[in-house]
Amino acid sequence: MGLALDLIAALADGRLRVVDLTNTLSPDFPVIVLPEEFGQCAPFRMEQVSRYDADGPAWYWNQITMNEHTGTHFDAPVHWVTGRDLPDNTVDAVPPEHFMAPVVVIDIVAEAAADADFVLTRAFLEDWEARNGPIPPRHWIALRTDWHKRVGTAAYLNLREDGAHSPGPDAGAMEFLVHDRDCFGLAVETVGTDAGQGSTFDPPLPAHAILHGNGRYGLQCLRNLDQLPVRGAVIVAAPLKIQGGSGSPLRVFAIHES
Ligand code: MN
């Protein structure tokens, strides 16, 4: 019947499984908190316009507002100063061929549980490759932390007086993933692709700086990475077509063989 219809047939008969990697947008879903001298990320807000009532007798709908980086969301290269002059760096310019890419899942659950400030390094990735085989090019790198299980608790943002505490990569890991492994992007369960303490790293916030400076993407606030195989799954992530937008909330899902 052709590849596109074969895909639908495989979904229908269960040979392929779809995993929703998206957290529900709700007013209480946590957003990143920056130092107070900076502008802040607005949480999701929803205001009812009508619900089969005088304002709309046969229809229900809501006004919604949020930041481009609220909830499960996509980061475009223009989000960071390092990517501001790249071509096609805004969400509306993402080529449609980039809406789908394979994913390698790197499990750092134990390390993140033992140390909320666990730093992913090049040495860790090279050791991972020795056990799991090389990271193929043009793959999303998904960091499985099980951090999504903290959603709804203060331990998700994990804020202390000195800021957030959550795992993330250092510059060496990002240089390795971008330049040596040609990664498509970095996909995480935490509120940012960088570690909670990433502003203290050299350079500051290396995941943002190195990903976006090289035209790569970010996905944040994912869930259910524990349901994916180490390799063989494909992530579907198509950001909203916001004119000149730096990022967007979106529905993200993965497809893999059952
Ligand atoms: Mn973001």
XYZ file of C-alpha atoms and ligand atoms in Angstrom:
259
model
C 0.000 0.000 0.000
C 3.011 2.275 0.437
C 5.124 3.337 3.359
C 2.755 5.953 4.807
C -0.193 3.553 4.878
C 2.058 0.743 6.138
C 2.787 2.964 9.131
C -0.915 3.326 9.896
C -1.446 -0.420 9.484
C 1.401 -1.142 11.920
C -0.125 1.247 14.453
C -3.551 -0.333 14.033
C -2.399 -3.926 14.483
C -0.074 -3.131 17.372
C 3.292 -3.744 15.686
C 4.082 -0.105 16.459
C 3.334 1.520 19.803
C 2.840 5.236 20.486
C 4.143 6.690 23.774
C 2.928 10.132 24.810
C 5.938 12.065 26.136
C 3.876 15.150 27.059
C 2.921 16.560 30.439
C -0.576 18.049 30.738
C -0.708 21.852 30.433
C -2.345 23.117 33.599
C -2.052 26.271 35.724
C -0.096 24.415 38.408
C 2.522 22.864 36.118
C 5.878 24.293 37.275
C 7.856 26.693 35.092
C 11.529 27.590 35.204
C 12.430 30.246 37.804
C 15.233 32.670 36.853
C 17.163 34.967 39.183
C 14.808 37.802 40.166
C 16.610 40.490 38.123
C 15.460 38.771 34.912
C 12.069 38.517 33.203
C 10.150 35.405 34.175
C 8.340 32.558 32.437
C 4.550 32.798 32.770
C 2.661 29.668 33.776
C -0.261 28.321 31.763
C -3.508 30.279 32.202
C -6.957 29.344 30.904
C -10.070 31.510 30.966
C -13.406 30.152 29.872
C -15.198 32.113 27.127
C -18.364 30.038 27.017
C -19.636 26.599 27.899
C -23.065 26.048 26.336
C -24.306 29.198 28.086
C -25.330 32.799 27.306
C -21.824 33.560 25.960
C -22.045 30.629 23.572
C -25.149 28.469 23.800
C -23.884 25.578 21.681
C -20.124 25.772 22.202
C -17.349 25.497 24.762
C -13.966 27.217 24.396
C -11.226 28.945 26.396
C -8.687 31.730 26.063
C -5.205 30.474 26.934
C -1.960 32.322 27.678
C 1.518 31.066 28.474
C 5.197 31.570 27.765
C 6.725 29.901 24.710
C 8.664 27.799 27.244
C 5.776 26.694 29.479
C 5.109 22.991 30.023
C 6.413 20.321 27.669
C 8.076 22.487 25.042
C 10.504 22.846 22.136
C 13.535 25.193 22.067
C 14.552 26.661 18.700
C 18.127 27.873 17.990
C 17.086 31.546 18.210
C 16.214 30.971 21.891
C 19.902 31.464 22.721
C 22.193 34.348 21.828
C 24.612 31.843 20.308
C 21.973 30.924 17.703
C 20.533 34.358 16.988
C 22.139 34.769 13.549
C 21.640 31.237 12.238
C 19.350 30.630 9.237
C 15.923 29.109 9.916
C 16.432 29.572 13.662
C 12.823 30.265 14.703
C 10.033 27.748 15.337
C 8.102 28.766 12.219
C 11.200 28.050 10.092
C 11.876 24.535 11.397
C 11.868 22.350 8.269
C 8.995 19.854 8.376
C 11.514 17.047 7.792
C 12.805 17.856 11.282
C 9.467 17.051 12.941
C 10.578 13.401 13.207
C 13.954 12.058 14.323
C 15.222 8.886 16.005
C 16.179 8.893 19.677
C 18.812 7.295 21.879
C 17.771 7.058 25.529
C 20.560 7.461 28.073
C 19.543 6.263 31.518
C 20.924 8.405 34.341
C 18.159 7.543 36.824
C 20.468 6.065 39.469
C 23.004 8.870 39.158
C 20.310 11.571 39.386
C 18.680 9.857 42.368
C 21.997 9.711 44.202
C 22.892 13.317 43.324
C 20.312 15.848 42.114
C 23.220 17.884 40.734
C 24.588 14.970 38.684
C 26.639 16.323 35.780
C 26.681 14.367 32.525
C 30.256 14.357 31.159
C 32.018 13.186 28.027
C 33.644 10.430 30.113
C 30.205 9.178 31.203
C 29.004 9.159 27.574
C 32.102 7.303 26.376
C 31.596 4.710 29.105
C 27.915 4.485 28.088
C 28.971 3.854 24.496
C 31.389 1.122 25.602
C 28.406 -0.685 27.154
C 25.668 0.220 24.631
C 27.416 0.880 21.339
C 28.073 4.210 19.637
C 25.490 6.992 19.560
C 24.377 7.225 15.903
C 24.300 10.601 14.119
C 21.195 12.805 13.831
C 19.496 11.344 16.911
C 17.718 13.096 19.724
C 19.686 12.407 22.911
C 17.070 11.744 25.599
C 18.241 11.888 29.208
C 16.085 9.550 31.229
C 16.109 10.788 34.830
C 12.595 9.766 35.945
C 12.347 13.435 36.953
C 8.781 13.470 35.596
C 7.774 11.370 38.600
C 8.475 14.483 40.704
C 5.878 16.608 38.862
C 3.373 17.882 41.421
C 6.008 18.083 44.163
C 8.557 20.741 45.123
C 11.272 18.240 44.193
C 10.557 18.812 40.487
C 12.120 22.289 40.346
C 14.070 21.389 43.504
C 14.657 25.060 44.403
C 16.970 26.031 47.228
C 18.360 29.419 48.211
C 21.053 29.075 45.567
C 18.655 28.118 42.782
C 17.437 24.889 41.198
C 19.076 21.494 41.627
C 18.576 19.058 38.773
C 20.899 17.029 36.553
C 22.325 18.148 33.221
C 25.357 18.084 30.931
C 28.634 19.987 31.098
C 30.271 21.678 28.122
C 32.465 18.667 27.349
C 29.413 16.404 27.049
C 27.647 18.885 24.785
C 30.688 19.412 22.529
C 30.954 15.629 22.215
C 27.257 15.154 21.408
C 27.063 18.039 18.918
C 30.454 17.851 17.174
C 31.488 14.199 17.539
C 28.050 12.563 17.427
C 26.151 15.152 15.342
C 23.144 14.954 17.676
C 19.796 16.275 16.475
C 18.997 17.761 19.872
C 18.766 17.147 23.608
C 15.511 15.917 25.162
C 15.026 16.007 28.933
C 12.396 15.479 31.633
C 13.615 18.438 33.679
C 12.477 22.038 33.198
C 15.547 22.948 31.129
C 18.137 21.199 28.990
C 20.773 22.559 31.368
C 21.407 21.434 34.916
C 19.662 23.409 37.644
C 23.051 24.863 38.586
C 24.090 25.236 34.927
C 24.542 29.011 35.208
C 27.621 28.299 37.351
C 29.181 26.110 34.620
C 31.877 27.229 32.151
C 30.499 28.417 29.797
C 27.235 29.153 31.636
C 24.267 27.010 30.557
C 26.373 24.924 28.154
C 23.490 22.854 26.777
C 21.659 25.962 25.550
C 24.851 27.671 24.366
C 26.249 24.717 22.418
C 22.996 23.175 21.125
C 21.498 26.372 19.810
C 24.790 27.880 18.623
C 25.028 24.868 16.321
C 21.422 24.882 15.112
C 20.265 22.014 17.322
C 17.005 21.784 19.227
C 15.869 21.209 22.798
C 12.882 19.420 24.282
C 12.026 19.884 27.942
C 9.525 18.724 30.557
C 9.063 15.338 28.872
C 7.605 12.297 30.592
C 7.495 8.537 30.006
C 11.055 8.217 28.711
C 11.108 5.062 30.889
C 8.766 3.476 28.327
C 11.209 3.823 25.426
C 13.880 1.389 24.237
C 17.507 2.527 24.366
C 17.422 2.837 20.564
C 14.929 2.217 17.799
C 12.248 4.759 18.716
C 11.349 7.864 16.701
C 10.272 11.131 18.333
C 7.610 13.263 16.674
C 7.849 16.910 17.776
C 6.311 19.660 15.637
C 6.380 23.060 17.380
C 3.607 25.600 16.879
C 4.203 27.848 13.883
C 4.674 31.051 15.884
C 6.042 33.854 13.712
C 9.592 34.492 14.897
C 8.997 32.329 17.948
C 11.829 31.074 20.180
C 10.055 27.919 21.270
C 6.644 26.440 21.769
C 4.575 24.143 23.927
C 3.682 21.067 21.874
C 2.487 17.499 21.962
C 5.499 15.183 21.794
C 5.237 11.444 21.210
C 7.434 8.535 20.282
C 6.775 5.541 18.035
C 8.573 2.243 18.489
C 8.202 -1.423 17.658
C 6.196 -3.363 20.227
Mn 12.920 26.289 26.839
